[in-house]
Each structure stands twice: as structure tokens, then as C-alpha cells.
PDB file of C-alpha atoms in Angstrom:
ATOM      1  CA  UNK A   1     182.500  28.521 155.450  1.00  0.00           C
ATOM      2  CA  UNK A   2     181.448  32.136 155.130  1.00  0.00           C
ATOM      3  CA  UNK A   3     183.272  34.180 152.557  1.00  0.00           C
ATOM      4  CA  UNK A   4     182.889  37.682 153.975  1.00  0.00           C
ATOM      5  CA  UNK A   5     182.677  39.523 157.225  1.00  0.00           C
ATOM      6  CA  UNK A   6     179.301  40.014 158.846  1.00  0.00           C
ATOM      7  CA  UNK A   7     178.037  42.949 160.849  1.00  0.00           C
ATOM      8  CA  UNK A   8     174.866  43.284 162.859  1.00  0.00           C
ATOM      9  CA  UNK A   9     173.796  46.297 164.896  1.00  0.00           C
ATOM     10  CA  UNK A  10     171.104  45.794 167.540  1.00  0.00           C
ATOM     11  CA  UNK A  11     169.376  48.423 169.692  1.00  0.00           C
ATOM     12  CA  UNK A  12     167.835  47.297 172.970  1.00  0.00           C
ATOM     13  CA  UNK A  13     166.272  49.451 175.648  1.00  0.00           C
ATOM     14  CA  UNK A  14     169.581  49.484 177.546  1.00  0.00           C
ATOM     15  CA  UNK A  15     172.411  49.162 175.017  1.00  0.00           C
ATOM     16  CA  UNK A  16     173.641  49.027 171.465  1.00  0.00           C
ATOM     17  CA  UNK A  17     175.086  45.653 170.524  1.00  0.00           C
ATOM     18  CA  UNK A  18     177.505  45.355 167.606  1.00  0.00           C
ATOM     19  CA  UNK A  19     178.132  41.783 166.453  1.00  0.00           C
ATOM     20  CA  UNK A  20     180.821  41.357 163.850  1.00  0.00           C
ATOM     21  CA  UNK A  21     183.211  38.754 162.524  1.00  0.00           C
ATOM     22  CA  UNK A  22     186.537  38.634 160.764  1.00  0.00           C
ATOM     23  CA  UNK A  23     186.707  36.053 157.974  1.00  0.00           C
ATOM     24  CA  UNK A  24     189.530  33.528 158.049  1.00  0.00           C
ATOM     25  CA  UNK A  25     190.582  31.652 154.955  1.00  0.00           C
ATOM     26  CA  UNK A  26     191.413  28.254 156.478  1.00  0.00           C
ATOM     27  CA  UNK A  27     189.710  28.405 159.842  1.00  0.00           C
ATOM     28  CA  UNK A  28     186.507  29.494 161.498  1.00  0.00           C
ATOM     29  CA  UNK A  29     185.656  33.210 161.443  1.00  0.00           C
ATOM     30  CA  UNK A  30     186.568  35.153 164.557  1.00  0.00           C
ATOM     31  CA  UNK A  31     183.340  36.410 166.159  1.00  0.00           C
ATOM     32  CA  UNK A  32     183.172  39.608 168.241  1.00  0.00           C
ATOM     33  CA  UNK A  33     180.397  41.229 170.258  1.00  0.00           C
ATOM     34  CA  UNK A  34     180.758  44.814 171.479  1.00  0.00           C
ATOM     35  CA  UNK A  35     178.181  46.315 173.828  1.00  0.00           C
ATOM     36  CA  UNK A  36     177.695  50.023 174.464  1.00  0.00           C
ATOM     37  CA  UNK A  37     175.292  51.049 177.268  1.00  0.00           C
ATOM     38  CA  UNK A  38     172.889  53.777 176.138  1.00  0.00           C
ATOM     39  CA  UNK A  39     173.435  55.720 179.365  1.00  0.00           C
ATOM     40  CA  UNK A  40     177.017  56.452 178.220  1.00  0.00           C
ATOM     41  CA  UNK A  41     175.801  58.468 175.212  1.00  0.00           C
ATOM     42  CA  UNK A  42     176.119  62.202 175.800  1.00  0.00           C
ATOM     43  CA  UNK A  43     172.949  64.305 175.975  1.00  0.00           C
ATOM     44  CA  UNK A  44     173.418  68.073 175.650  1.00  0.00           C
ATOM     45  CA  UNK A  45     170.474  70.470 176.035  1.00  0.00           C
ATOM     46  CA  UNK A  46     168.082  67.517 175.816  1.00  0.00           C
ATOM     47  CA  UNK A  47     169.566  66.304 172.510  1.00  0.00           C
ATOM     48  CA  UNK A  48     171.287  62.975 172.053  1.00  0.00           C
ATOM     49  CA  UNK A  49     174.756  63.466 170.626  1.00  0.00           C
ATOM     50  CA  UNK A  50     174.380  61.346 167.494  1.00  0.00           C
ATOM     51  CA  UNK A  51     175.347  62.587 164.064  1.00  0.00           C
ATOM     52  CA  UNK A  52     174.849  61.620 160.439  1.00  0.00           C
ATOM     53  CA  UNK A  53     178.102  61.869 158.492  1.00  0.00           C
ATOM     54  CA  UNK A  54     178.478  61.484 154.748  1.00  0.00           C
ATOM     55  CA  UNK A  55     181.805  60.006 153.723  1.00  0.00           C
ATOM     56  CA  UNK A  56     183.389  62.319 151.147  1.00  0.00           C
ATOM     57  CA  UNK A  57     185.525  59.507 149.722  1.00  0.00           C
ATOM     58  CA  UNK A  58     182.587  57.213 148.894  1.00  0.00           C
ATOM     59  CA  UNK A  59     179.006  58.368 148.513  1.00  0.00           C
ATOM     60  CA  UNK A  60     177.811  54.817 149.286  1.00  0.00           C
ATOM     61  CA  UNK A  61     179.416  54.863 152.751  1.00  0.00           C
ATOM     62  CA  UNK A  62     177.442  56.834 155.315  1.00  0.00           C
ATOM     63  CA  UNK A  63     178.292  56.973 159.013  1.00  0.00           C
ATOM     64  CA  UNK A  64     176.338  57.093 162.234  1.00  0.00           C
ATOM     65  CA  UNK A  65     178.518  58.807 164.801  1.00  0.00           C
ATOM     66  CA  UNK A  66     177.733  58.508 168.501  1.00  0.00           C
ATOM     67  CA  UNK A  67     179.476  60.606 171.115  1.00  0.00           C
ATOM     68  CA  UNK A  68     179.864  58.747 174.388  1.00  0.00           C
ATOM     69  CA  UNK A  69     181.257  60.152 177.616  1.00  0.00           C
ATOM     70  CA  UNK A  70     184.596  58.438 177.100  1.00  0.00           C
ATOM     71  CA  UNK A  71     184.807  57.728 173.366  1.00  0.00           C
ATOM     72  CA  UNK A  72     183.380  58.372 169.916  1.00  0.00           C
ATOM     73  CA  UNK A  73     181.803  55.524 167.970  1.00  0.00           C
ATOM     74  CA  UNK A  74     181.041  55.374 164.299  1.00  0.00           C
ATOM     75  CA  UNK A  75     179.179  52.737 162.347  1.00  0.00           C
ATOM     76  CA  UNK A  76     179.352  52.640 158.552  1.00  0.00           C
ATOM     77  CA  UNK A  77     176.139  51.951 156.656  1.00  0.00           C
ATOM     78  CA  UNK A  78     176.713  50.930 153.062  1.00  0.00           C
ATOM     79  CA  UNK A  79     174.128  50.773 150.300  1.00  0.00           C
ATOM     80  CA  UNK A  80     174.007  50.914 146.515  1.00  0.00           C
ATOM     81  CA  UNK A  81     171.480  53.700 147.063  1.00  0.00           C
ATOM     82  CA  UNK A  82     173.023  56.347 149.360  1.00  0.00           C
ATOM     83  CA  UNK A  83     169.563  57.668 150.289  1.00  0.00           C
ATOM     84  CA  UNK A  84     168.653  54.249 151.757  1.00  0.00           C
ATOM     85  CA  UNK A  85     171.730  54.243 154.004  1.00  0.00           C
ATOM     86  CA  UNK A  86     171.035  57.835 155.057  1.00  0.00           C
ATOM     87  CA  UNK A  87     167.410  57.028 155.895  1.00  0.00           C
ATOM     88  CA  UNK A  88     168.472  53.992 157.922  1.00  0.00           C
ATOM     89  CA  UNK A  89     170.901  56.162 159.909  1.00  0.00           C
ATOM     90  CA  UNK A  90     168.120  58.687 160.581  1.00  0.00           C
ATOM     91  CA  UNK A  91     165.923  55.831 161.826  1.00  0.00           C
ATOM     92  CA  UNK A  92     168.697  54.758 164.192  1.00  0.00           C
ATOM     93  CA  UNK A  93     169.152  58.329 165.418  1.00  0.00           C
ATOM     94  CA  UNK A  94     165.397  58.630 166.051  1.00  0.00           C
ATOM     95  CA  UNK A  95     165.227  55.287 167.864  1.00  0.00           C
ATOM     96  CA  UNK A  96     168.189  56.119 170.123  1.00  0.00           C
ATOM     97  CA  UNK A  97     166.832  59.599 170.843  1.00  0.00           C
ATOM     98  CA  UNK A  98     163.343  58.259 171.600  1.00  0.00           C
ATOM     99  CA  UNK A  99     164.820  55.698 173.987  1.00  0.00           C
ATOM    100  CA  UNK A 100     166.939  58.257 175.858  1.00  0.00           C
ATOM    101  CA  UNK A 101     164.854  61.451 175.726  1.00  0.00           C
ATOM    102  CA  UNK A 102     161.408  60.516 174.433  1.00  0.00           C
ATOM    103  CA  UNK A 103     161.660  62.845 171.421  1.00  0.00           C
ATOM    104  CA  UNK A 104     162.898  62.133 167.875  1.00  0.00           C
ATOM    105  CA  UNK A 105     166.337  63.305 166.788  1.00  0.00           C
ATOM    106  CA  UNK A 106     166.767  66.577 164.926  1.00  0.00           C
ATOM    107  CA  UNK A 107     167.473  66.037 161.247  1.00  0.00           C
ATOM    108  CA  UNK A 108     170.568  67.826 159.932  1.00  0.00           C
ATOM    109  CA  UNK A 109     169.926  70.790 157.671  1.00  0.00           C
ATOM    110  CA  UNK A 110     173.349  70.913 156.082  1.00  0.00           C
ATOM    111  CA  UNK A 111     173.938  70.953 152.340  1.00  0.00           C
ATOM    112  CA  UNK A 112     174.759  67.250 152.207  1.00  0.00           C
ATOM    113  CA  UNK A 113     171.224  66.264 153.195  1.00  0.00           C
ATOM    114  CA  UNK A 114     169.086  69.237 152.222  1.00  0.00           C
ATOM    115  CA  UNK A 115     166.693  68.773 149.318  1.00  0.00           C
ATOM    116  CA  UNK A 116     166.246  72.475 148.559  1.00  0.00           C
ATOM    117  CA  UNK A 117     168.519  75.183 147.211  1.00  0.00           C
ATOM    118  CA  UNK A 118     170.527  76.837 150.017  1.00  0.00           C
ATOM    119  CA  UNK A 119     168.798  79.978 151.280  1.00  0.00           C
ATOM    120  CA  UNK A 120     165.329  78.988 150.100  1.00  0.00           C
ATOM    121  CA  UNK A 121     164.304  77.798 153.579  1.00  0.00           C
ATOM    122  CA  UNK A 122     165.320  81.162 155.061  1.00  0.00           C
ATOM    123  CA  UNK A 123     163.440  83.036 152.332  1.00  0.00           C
ATOM    124  CA  UNK A 124     160.241  81.008 152.772  1.00  0.00           C
ATOM    125  CA  UNK A 125     160.374  81.419 156.567  1.00  0.00           C
ATOM    126  CA  UNK A 126     160.795  85.187 156.117  1.00  0.00           C
ATOM    127  CA  UNK A 127     157.858  85.430 153.698  1.00  0.00           C
ATOM    128  CA  UNK A 128     155.681  83.269 155.953  1.00  0.00           C
ATOM    129  CA  UNK A 129     156.564  85.413 158.954  1.00  0.00           C
ATOM    130  CA  UNK A 130     155.714  88.583 157.025  1.00  0.00           C
ATOM    131  CA  UNK A 131     152.374  87.173 155.828  1.00  0.00           C
ATOM    132  CA  UNK A 132     151.525  86.025 159.359  1.00  0.00           C
ATOM    133  CA  UNK A 133     152.343  89.481 160.765  1.00  0.00           C
ATOM    134  CA  UNK A 134     150.173  91.220 158.142  1.00  0.00           C
ATOM    135  CA  UNK A 135     147.321  88.759 158.768  1.00  0.00           C
ATOM    136  CA  UNK A 136     147.529  89.307 162.529  1.00  0.00           C
ATOM    137  CA  UNK A 137     147.666  93.102 162.110  1.00  0.00           C
ATOM    138  CA  UNK A 138     144.674  93.360 159.738  1.00  0.00           C
ATOM    139  CA  UNK A 139     142.435  90.604 161.086  1.00  0.00           C
ATOM    140  CA  UNK A 140     143.372  90.623 164.747  1.00  0.00           C
ATOM    141  CA  UNK A 141     143.786  86.853 164.640  1.00  0.00           C
ATOM    142  CA  UNK A 142     147.100  85.414 165.693  1.00  0.00           C
ATOM    143  CA  UNK A 143     148.618  82.481 163.894  1.00  0.00           C
ATOM    144  CA  UNK A 144     149.116  79.739 166.430  1.00  0.00           C
ATOM    145  CA  UNK A 145     152.306  77.775 166.184  1.00  0.00           C
ATOM    146  CA  UNK A 146     152.108  74.076 167.030  1.00  0.00           C
ATOM    147  CA  UNK A 147     153.526  73.323 170.453  1.00  0.00           C
ATOM    148  CA  UNK A 148     156.032  70.478 170.374  1.00  0.00           C
ATOM    149  CA  UNK A 149     155.173  67.608 172.681  1.00  0.00           C
ATOM    150  CA  UNK A 150     158.047  66.906 175.024  1.00  0.00           C
ATOM    151  CA  UNK A 151     157.727  64.042 177.444  1.00  0.00           C
ATOM    152  CA  UNK A 152     159.764  64.750 180.543  1.00  0.00           C
ATOM    153  CA  UNK A 153     161.620  61.946 182.322  1.00  0.00           C
ATOM    154  CA  UNK A 154     160.041  60.680 185.544  1.00  0.00           C
ATOM    155  CA  UNK A 155     161.255  58.671 188.509  1.00  0.00           C
ATOM    156  CA  UNK A 156     159.290  55.792 190.055  1.00  0.00           C
ATOM    157  CA  UNK A 157     159.907  52.761 192.201  1.00  0.00           C
ATOM    158  CA  UNK A 158     160.027  49.194 190.933  1.00  0.00           C
ATOM    159  CA  UNK A 159     156.868  47.233 191.731  1.00  0.00           C
ATOM    160  CA  UNK A 160     158.934  44.166 192.532  1.00  0.00           C
ATOM    161  CA  UNK A 161     161.818  45.381 194.714  1.00  0.00           C
ATOM    162  CA  UNK A 162     161.133  49.140 195.137  1.00  0.00           C
ATOM    163  CA  UNK A 163     164.421  50.094 193.478  1.00  0.00           C
ATOM    164  CA  UNK A 164     164.490  53.507 191.768  1.00  0.00           C
ATOM    165  CA  UNK A 165     163.496  53.570 188.079  1.00  0.00           C
ATOM    166  CA  UNK A 166     163.602  56.450 185.647  1.00  0.00           C
ATOM    167  CA  UNK A 167     162.453  57.011 182.100  1.00  0.00           C
ATOM    168  CA  UNK A 168     159.765  58.534 179.949  1.00  0.00           C
ATOM    169  CA  UNK A 169     156.049  58.054 180.816  1.00  0.00           C
ATOM    170  CA  UNK A 170     154.714  55.077 178.876  1.00  0.00           C
ATOM    171  CA  UNK A 171     158.186  53.591 178.399  1.00  0.00           C
ATOM    172  CA  UNK A 172     158.674  49.877 179.106  1.00  0.00           C
ATOM    173  CA  UNK A 173     161.591  49.461 181.511  1.00  0.00           C
ATOM    174  CA  UNK A 174     163.284  46.467 183.094  1.00  0.00           C
ATOM    175  CA  UNK A 175     164.512  46.773 186.673  1.00  0.00           C
ATOM    176  CA  UNK A 176     168.264  46.178 186.723  1.00  0.00           C
ATOM    177  CA  UNK A 177     168.017  44.539 190.162  1.00  0.00           C
ATOM    178  CA  UNK A 178     165.079  42.099 189.863  1.00  0.00           C
ATOM    179  CA  UNK A 179     164.439  42.088 186.047  1.00  0.00           C
ATOM    180  CA  UNK A 180     160.774  43.032 186.517  1.00  0.00           C
ATOM    181  CA  UNK A 181     159.293  44.529 183.352  1.00  0.00           C
ATOM    182  CA  UNK A 182     156.956  47.476 183.880  1.00  0.00           C
ATOM    183  CA  UNK A 183     155.591  50.526 182.156  1.00  0.00           C
ATOM    184  CA  UNK A 184     156.337  53.901 183.714  1.00  0.00           C
TER     185      UNK A 184
END
């Protein structure tokens, strides 16, 4: 007989699966499976609405919050080392964002996760901008900024049944009608 509750969070290409159980003292644990389709997660301005949240009551409890069209979900990640839980949440946010939009999630820059003194990032950006402007003025050479790679969603037809498919180029998708696996 298991002594504690168990939780497992699984990300597939179509949904998030949360398996959990409630321990019972004199009987078998009650098992639950909750499924949340990824297409219900809100996307605003090309960004998946997922958020890292640090629990103020316990620094070991960190939350992954997901904003769906009809509800808000939160999953608590616990670790003896808060940084490990935070990093695992960021990995989840990246994986969900990559699956839905093809680009990694933005990392929060708030004081709860920043490694630098507040205001230093602004100061360094200002100095860098000033140095770049002076360099461009005196040398005539412009400082090229890296262009972010954004993979745009595409639409194709299933090779098996010709049903419409959509996703990111290079993404492995499974047709919901005939279960044919194919790369877009």
C-alpha cells in the first residue's frame, strides 16, 4: 500500500495529462486522470499564456499557471532547492510554447526571478545603446541586431485521408481522423 499521494504531469503533442491519486488508509488509493487539450490554452500576441508563480508562503512551492479559454490551471512543483523547481517550470513553459507556437516562452524578468540588481539591466542596455550609436556615427558601421527566428504556422492536408492539418514546419503531427503520423 502506498503511503502518500502521487502526481505525474505528462505533455503530449495534443494535451497535458495530470495523473494523481488520493491515499486511503484502509483501502486502495483513488486514482484520477485529468486531461487538458493544448488547443484550449490561450495565445495572445503569439505568446502562450503560461506563467511562473512563486508562492510567497513557501519558497519551496512554485507554480506553473496556465490560462485556458474557460479556466485557469495551476500545478505546484515542490523541491528542496527552489531553483530546481523554477527551472523545471521554465522547461514546461518552453515545451508548451514550442508545441503551440514554435518559439520558446519568454522568461519573466520580475524581481522574484531576476539574478541582477533591479535597474542594472536598464543601465547596461542604455550604455550599450550609447556605445553602439557612437560607433555607428564615427565608423559608419551599423551594429546588426540578431533577428529572432519565428516559425509561422502552416496548413497542409493529411497524406492518408486529406483532412486539414496545421502546425509548425518540421513538427510531427498525428491526424485526428485517421491517426496517420506525418511531419509538416
